[in-house]
Amino acid sequence: MNTKDSLKDWAEKAIEIFNPISEETTTQYYLQSPLDQITKPIETLVLGINPGSTKPGVTEMKSPEEFLKGNKDWDNRFKDDYVSSNWAKYFGNGHFMLCGDQERRNRSLDEDSKTVWSNLTPFATTDASKLSKVHLEEGIPVTVQLIKILKPKRIILFSTDGFKHLKPYAEVERLPIVKNVTTNRVIEIGTIESIPTIQLPHPSGNWGFPKFYIPMIVQMHQLHAVNENNGTLEAVANKIKNQLKCVDVM
């Protein structure tokens, strides 16, 4: 089965799980970036915890095609190639973390066929603490199946607990890279299903690090863990730490 057919089959099974949960919990659900343009393995998968919402509601997806179209507002994240004000806090800040530019469209990062923005669970609550046990226990395994279909070259987790949430459902390794002793914020690297992964603070909250710091580490991780395929997690961690010492930030 090719990637496109696999995604349709995945979406069909997903809505069979999510429609009744949405009705039972009065919680809307949706994907972020569209998956209907994906025809082959992608470059980057970005995973937050879940979409945000200010009010309860019920979602009843009628078809896998509807689910795969993603967030109805996704195309409005840019205005004239600049991040719109409505998307600045999450997407704009996340955009800066990944490429060092908070405002402008980035050709490789912002092509929906190369980079997928999604969440560990698709249920929309005012914040992650409002997620119920069923949202996580039913949503995360579906996301793990999505990871296996998309086969990204790297995964970005915007979360303090992403590795922990995924561990019961996927093959996970993790290793701290650096910790801010004042805020206790930690940047970790690891693997999910053998895919190089970096876990960063959520862009909507307190990052706990100077602004230039996170995109620099993301680029180092891209170089050492993704492009060079350097073997053990410890070897990648040591290369990043040594490079950070060279630029006097550790």
XYZ file of C-alpha atoms in Angstrom, residues 27-216:
190
model
C -14.545 17.670 22.886
C -13.855 18.695 19.292
C -11.005 17.113 17.375
C -9.051 17.835 14.202
C -5.616 17.565 12.637
C -3.358 20.595 12.125
C -1.607 20.632 8.737
C -3.347 18.717 5.914
C -2.278 15.159 5.157
C -4.063 14.858 1.823
C -0.988 16.221 -0.008
C 1.382 13.576 1.365
C 2.477 10.999 -1.219
C 5.834 9.859 0.189
C 7.880 9.928 3.427
C 8.277 13.438 4.815
C 11.214 15.489 6.103
C 9.906 16.704 9.475
C 7.047 15.847 11.829
C 6.243 18.483 14.468
C 4.143 17.248 17.387
C 2.556 19.437 20.025
C 0.335 18.003 22.756
C -3.112 18.885 21.384
C -4.983 21.676 19.588
C -6.264 24.592 21.642
C -9.940 25.491 21.970
C -11.912 27.987 24.022
C -15.203 26.082 24.074
C -16.561 22.516 24.160
C -18.143 20.925 21.108
C -18.684 17.720 19.206
C -16.950 16.716 15.976
C -18.378 14.076 13.687
C -16.091 13.508 10.734
C -18.087 12.113 7.815
C -15.172 10.657 5.876
C -11.422 10.035 6.060
C -10.989 12.684 3.362
C -12.548 15.287 5.655
C -10.189 14.381 8.506
C -7.114 14.422 6.247
C -7.861 18.006 5.158
C -6.720 19.153 8.609
C -7.383 22.437 10.380
C -9.776 24.631 8.382
C -7.764 27.688 9.419
C -4.350 26.248 8.516
C -3.997 28.194 5.263
C -4.491 31.446 7.189
C -1.312 31.037 9.251
C 0.512 33.265 6.746
C -0.460 36.626 5.330
C 1.701 37.812 2.420
C 4.374 35.261 3.382
C 4.491 36.502 6.991
C 3.043 34.648 10.000
C -0.355 36.137 10.822
C -0.960 37.628 14.259
C -3.503 34.916 15.138
C -0.843 32.243 14.671
C 2.121 34.110 16.176
C 2.163 32.615 19.672
C 2.259 28.939 18.746
C 3.170 28.662 15.089
C 5.288 31.821 14.877
C 7.313 30.946 17.971
C 7.589 27.319 16.888
C 8.701 28.470 13.464
C 11.495 30.481 15.087
C 12.627 27.484 17.139
C 12.981 25.361 14.013
C 14.556 27.783 11.549
C 15.480 30.956 13.435
C 12.859 33.084 11.662
C 9.675 33.915 13.508
C 7.958 35.783 10.712
C 8.722 34.711 7.159
C 7.720 31.670 5.186
C 10.509 29.103 4.845
C 10.449 27.131 1.617
C 11.370 23.693 2.971
C 9.752 24.012 6.405
C 6.422 25.348 5.170
C 5.661 22.938 2.344
C 2.843 20.718 3.575
C 4.157 17.798 1.547
C 7.495 17.920 3.443
C 6.608 19.053 6.966
C 3.612 17.891 8.977
C 2.420 19.783 12.055
C 0.258 17.634 14.293
C -0.292 16.668 17.935
C -0.012 13.676 20.220
C -3.797 13.707 20.455
C -6.227 15.620 18.197
C -8.737 16.592 20.902
C -9.017 20.348 21.422
C -9.021 21.651 25.001
C -8.221 25.040 26.539
C -4.877 23.616 27.687
C -3.188 20.235 27.959
C -4.152 19.773 31.618
C -7.809 19.512 30.533
C -7.173 16.388 28.455
C -8.884 13.335 29.887
C -7.303 9.908 30.244
C -9.311 8.627 27.284
C -8.083 11.467 25.036
C -4.485 10.433 25.643
C -4.905 6.671 25.772
C -6.933 6.564 22.560
C -5.237 9.431 20.714
C -1.546 8.669 21.163
C -1.583 5.129 19.678
C -3.239 6.560 16.562
C -0.447 9.151 16.320
C 2.163 6.398 16.632
C 0.567 4.683 13.635
C 0.762 7.995 11.763
C 4.488 8.258 12.541
C 5.023 4.807 11.041
C 3.211 5.818 7.841
C 4.864 9.238 7.411
C 8.376 7.901 8.143
C 9.803 11.386 8.860
C 13.551 11.962 8.870
C 13.191 13.801 12.176
C 10.555 14.493 14.832
C 10.180 17.688 16.873
C 8.291 17.422 20.174
C 6.936 20.678 21.586
C 6.371 19.413 25.096
C 7.990 18.659 28.425
C 6.359 15.211 28.531
C 6.203 14.092 24.901
C 8.704 11.256 25.285
C 6.964 10.104 28.473
C 3.518 10.124 26.852
C 4.758 8.143 23.848
C 6.780 5.540 25.728
C 3.883 3.134 26.510
C 2.952 2.966 22.814
C 6.212 3.274 20.863
C 9.887 2.395 20.950
C 11.426 5.421 22.684
C 14.926 6.448 23.780
C 15.702 9.790 25.422
C 18.668 11.697 26.835
C 18.864 15.213 28.352
C 21.142 17.620 26.497
C 20.999 20.727 28.648
C 19.047 22.024 31.641
C 18.392 25.574 32.787
C 18.978 25.364 36.543
C 16.866 28.476 37.201
C 13.715 27.358 35.370
C 14.372 23.581 35.360
C 13.573 23.551 31.627
C 15.288 20.679 29.834
C 16.048 20.081 26.162
C 16.227 16.381 25.353
C 17.146 14.338 22.312
C 16.156 10.769 21.584
C 14.487 8.481 19.108
C 10.897 7.437 18.465
C 10.645 4.244 16.451
C 14.374 4.786 15.662
C 13.648 8.265 14.210
C 15.900 11.098 15.514
C 13.821 13.290 17.833
C 14.382 16.462 19.817
C 12.073 17.609 22.622
C 11.778 21.374 23.147
C 9.749 23.604 25.469
C 6.311 24.409 24.114
C 6.583 27.630 22.069
C 3.499 29.157 23.718
C 5.040 29.090 27.207
C 8.238 30.073 29.001
C 11.111 28.686 26.951
C 13.597 28.935 29.803
C 16.503 29.659 27.426
C 17.795 32.735 25.540
C 16.010 33.217 22.240
C 18.965 32.317 19.978
C 19.704 29.130 21.924
C 16.936 26.780 20.810
C 17.192 27.184 16.995
C 20.960 26.738 17.327
